[in-house]
Amino acid sequence: MMRPWLLRAQQATGTRRLSYDHTPRIQPCGIRTLTTAHSLHHPQQQRPVHAAPPPTRNLVKGRWEPIIGLEIHAQIKSNTKLFSDGQTSFNAPTNTHVTLIDAAYPGTLPQLSQECVDLAVKTSLALDAHVYPVSSFDRKHYFYPDLPQGYQITQHYEPLAQNGKIELSPLDGLDYHLTVGIEQLQLEQDTGKSLHDVYPGLTLLDFNRAGTGLMEIVTKPDLRSSKEAGILVKKLQALLRAINSSDGNMDEGSMRCDVNVSVHEVGKAYGERSELKNLNSIKSVVDAIDAEIARQIEAYESNEPVTQETRGFDVSTGTTFRIRSKESAPDYRYMPEPDLPRLVLDLATIRALKAQLPELPDVQRERIMSQYDLSLIETRTLMGEDGMVEYFESVVSKGPSAKSVITWTIHELLGRLNTRGIKFSPKVVKAPQLESLINCVDRGVISAKVGKTILNLMIEGDLRDAEAIVEEKGWKQMENHDELDKLCEDMMSQYQDKVKAVQKGNVGVLGFFVGQIMKQSKGRANPVVVNQILRTKMGLPEVSESEGSGQSSSSDQGQKSKKKKK
Amino acid sequence: MLSSASFIRPSSIRTRPLRRHAARSLVTSIFSKTSTPTAEAEGCLKNIAKYNQYTNAFVDLTQPDHIRSQAAEATRRWESEAAKSAVDGAVMGYKMNFCTSDLRTTCSSAMLENFKAPYTATAIELLEKAGVIMGGKTNMDEFGMGSHNVYSHAGPARNPFKIIDRSPDETKELEARSAGGSSGGSAAAVASNMCFAALGSDTGGSVRLPASYCGVVGFKPSYGRISRWGLVAYASSLDTVGTLTKTVDDAQTIYDIMAKEDPKDSTCLTERQRKAIADTINPIDLTKFSDQEVKTKPLLGVRVGIPQEFNVAELAPATKDLWRRGIQALKDAGAVVIPVSLPNTKLAVGAYFTLATAEASSNLQRYDGIRYGHQSDKNDEKDALYTHTRMEGFGKEVKRRILLGTYVLTSGSFDNFFLRAQKIRQMVRNDFDRVFSRRNAITGSCGNLVEDFENDNSTATRVHALLTPVAVSTAPKLKDVIGDQIDPVDAFLDDIFTIPASLAGIPSMSVPFGTCTKDGFPMGLQVMSQYGDEEMVFKVAKVIEEKGKGMCSEKQGEQ
């Protein structure tokens, strides 16, 4: 609809421009129109409809139902802060990333960051939430030395997005399917940091973090156990990392979690809720919820009142403690932010951001499992490391079978990196290197054992392809039948009694010979070929490849042929 | 939500871009052929030495030598015809709440007594680029809160009228009068020729009221025209950068320099919006007038409204008389003057003080003495640090308004006070949209139904501008507005005529219109027009100014 008098200011802050609605904001909470963003739904991201979880579940002592909701603050992974061009930082020297706006100097005004808005919109879309075409900012007031303005700019009345959801399923470790509603996602500012008692009796202030963008993500009270809550947090973390909108590290503070917990008897009115604050790991979230559920039930059972309050969690004792009661809760005196006109996001902008979304974890998990026939554990391991899915897929795309690539990637490579304490990165052993290695093993040029030695070299810094290493070291597998024939004959004459045992039917002893020959050849003998030669020489029937010795090389070849049939 | 209110754009309205810049030559010097920036600057320095002690207009002054050397450079530029702008080399005063990297930015508060801003306000940067010299920083009510410039840590500013060209002994005899507030220092500095012009800030009348009291031109443009970056906030949704000048032309010249897009202020209009606003302003239809008439009567085709609700009981007879003469002046210039109604005017003051104090309480939260500004010595524990710092740092009126605003925003009274005031503010906006013949360019509103708008316009019951008094009386005596004898609620009366334009964000100008027959002190008339239509204000104000000049000398001659 063309409305010539509704002029939208555009402010240069990046490649695209932010749009503002300069019409005066009369009421802070008007009636909002939902965007048709949900009609943008990507078919690929349609999730199957599952049966609803049991209406009452996870009852404690058979009759107490916990009601749990989460408020998660995720730091936006942007280059600059939400309302200034100050750089975001982590562990930088104190007070080195503070602009005049961050320090709330008189006369300064907030300038909204395009980058932060984009990342928050993407996150909202990934949470399947409605992104509003118009949202606005408000001030939340309180006095604290690490809050420079004396208020936090947030989105109290008209948040960026509402009505999203996260699906939890058995694939996430739950025994049932559960849809957890996302109440809303809003943009707001982070505070600075107060460092108490670095010098006894003094509080030092670090404003590096002041003004950094946060996404406050509030779930509906759809959770019924600490386990569900823990899984939800993990899932949200993975989602934020996939979009690259937040690091989501609870231990580094780039993700923080507050929990609302209440308990009631099934069929009776809901109980008073307490808010658990400052939980800084998923384990604390889980433990604090359990402790709080137990505390509330105990209070009810001993007829003590449970009141609305804010509580903390003591990790050392595993119990929660009161921070403040409802009566002493601060009045934040919310007020529409007069320095920022309403933010306008047109459908084209939202669509463009939707198109930029990467494959989301649930969709990726499903695709990888079916496309490569991987187990849930293998898939999880792949997705658990930054960039490993792309790494895996880039190796597979060059030809090797998915089975051998997954073995070499997660068992061999990741296992070795873990023992060495190195974090996975596609740069340690480059994808083409691993591909050449897998090719050499699969083609029988080298044995799996030699392959592992070469992988070690690569991890230690050898940047050459496997072929070049094999060539230089002379590790090419013995394919020459004459040579292998001789080795086999020598061995058979050396252990004649064992030959007899084999011929009597004790086929297992064959493994002994293969082992000895491998040892003799320093691993260069092809165990499959050796096995065949020995069988022929001892007069046993030949076996098909797939029933082979269980060595990776042979089984991989089996996979390879299977794949070809596809 | 206002922005979703849809209406149909009537096809009968043709828009055409207004080429106003073509009408005025860009480099028309403010300096007459006989004068130079150096000579003017010397005059300013002389007057500062003469009058500043009495008026207390400038609180901080630029070093005279620095002013001289800058003026000399500007003089050379004029001589080599390389002047930066029409005002290259002019000396200006800046209100103490504009951040400048030279001199302090105290906002007349003990809280910021030693505060030097590490940056310069956008408006001042633009003036500096045009060659303007900072003469100094002017006195004001603390953080802009006051109407008589008496709530100042630097002491009150005094009205310079009648002291000019009198000996210091004679001035001692005079009973000091209010310079008005909150931009009292700026108005007094301009009125006593200590500078070519001054910047003020106008939240509810802070430029227009002192202009009226001191006999200068005070201009508040539409909200969003001039960047607020670097203007220390009082009430962000009302704060505007304003000017105090000797003539309407000077106001227009300075305004043109400062009215620019600024990405640092998100509420500042973009160039695109400015163009779009200009496009919605239709030129006056002059086709039915003869060329002879057009030449002699500058306001032909212009309809000016007289809001009946401004005729309040408190209006002094002399002010009423002034208003009547103003109406006659406009009629003489060819304007059609008609009575109009702004029914919600009487609600405006209450709404203003509710919203302004709420925003002030929020904006002043940042003064905690931690990163800058005053910090109390009695800082033994956290709460005490805030309590003592703010108790010592803020003056009486500021504390009063913070408390009021804090109360307005508490969850128990937010709906009853803040939201209600927001609604009244919208009603006041609607009042204006209903009487103006032009739509509100930012909201598209015409106050009521489009059909009515069409009818009204064809029957010519809508107006291009409004004419009202600025204040109920001339400048009061300082002793009557200082101290506890004045009821703070009565003090709000000073602003009743200026507040509606602030709430609506429309342009408004206080133009001197002679002196009061009773006490000989100057008075101004206020010209307002639709949002974004500054040109109309200038046009009408120039007629008032012209007529007022003659009247001023006539009355003084009588004394």
Coordinates of C-alpha atoms in Angstrom, one line a residue, chain A residues 41-47 125-126 128 354 357-360 363:
Chain A
H41 CA 8.1 -20.9 5.5
H42 CA 10.7 -22.8 3.6
P43 CA 9.4 -26.2 2.6
Q44 CA 12.7 -27.8 3.5
Q45 CA 12.2 -26.7 7.1
Q46 CA 8.8 -28.2 7.5
R47 CA 9.0 -30.5 10.4
L125 CA 13.0 -16.7 11.7
A126 CA 15.1 -19.8 12.7
D128 CA 9.9 -20.0 13.4
K354 CA 15.3 -15.7 5.5
L357 CA 19.6 -18.6 6.7
P358 CA 21.9 -21.6 6.6
E359 CA 20.5 -25.2 6.9
L360 CA 19.2 -25.4 10.4
V363 CA 17.0 -30.3 9.0

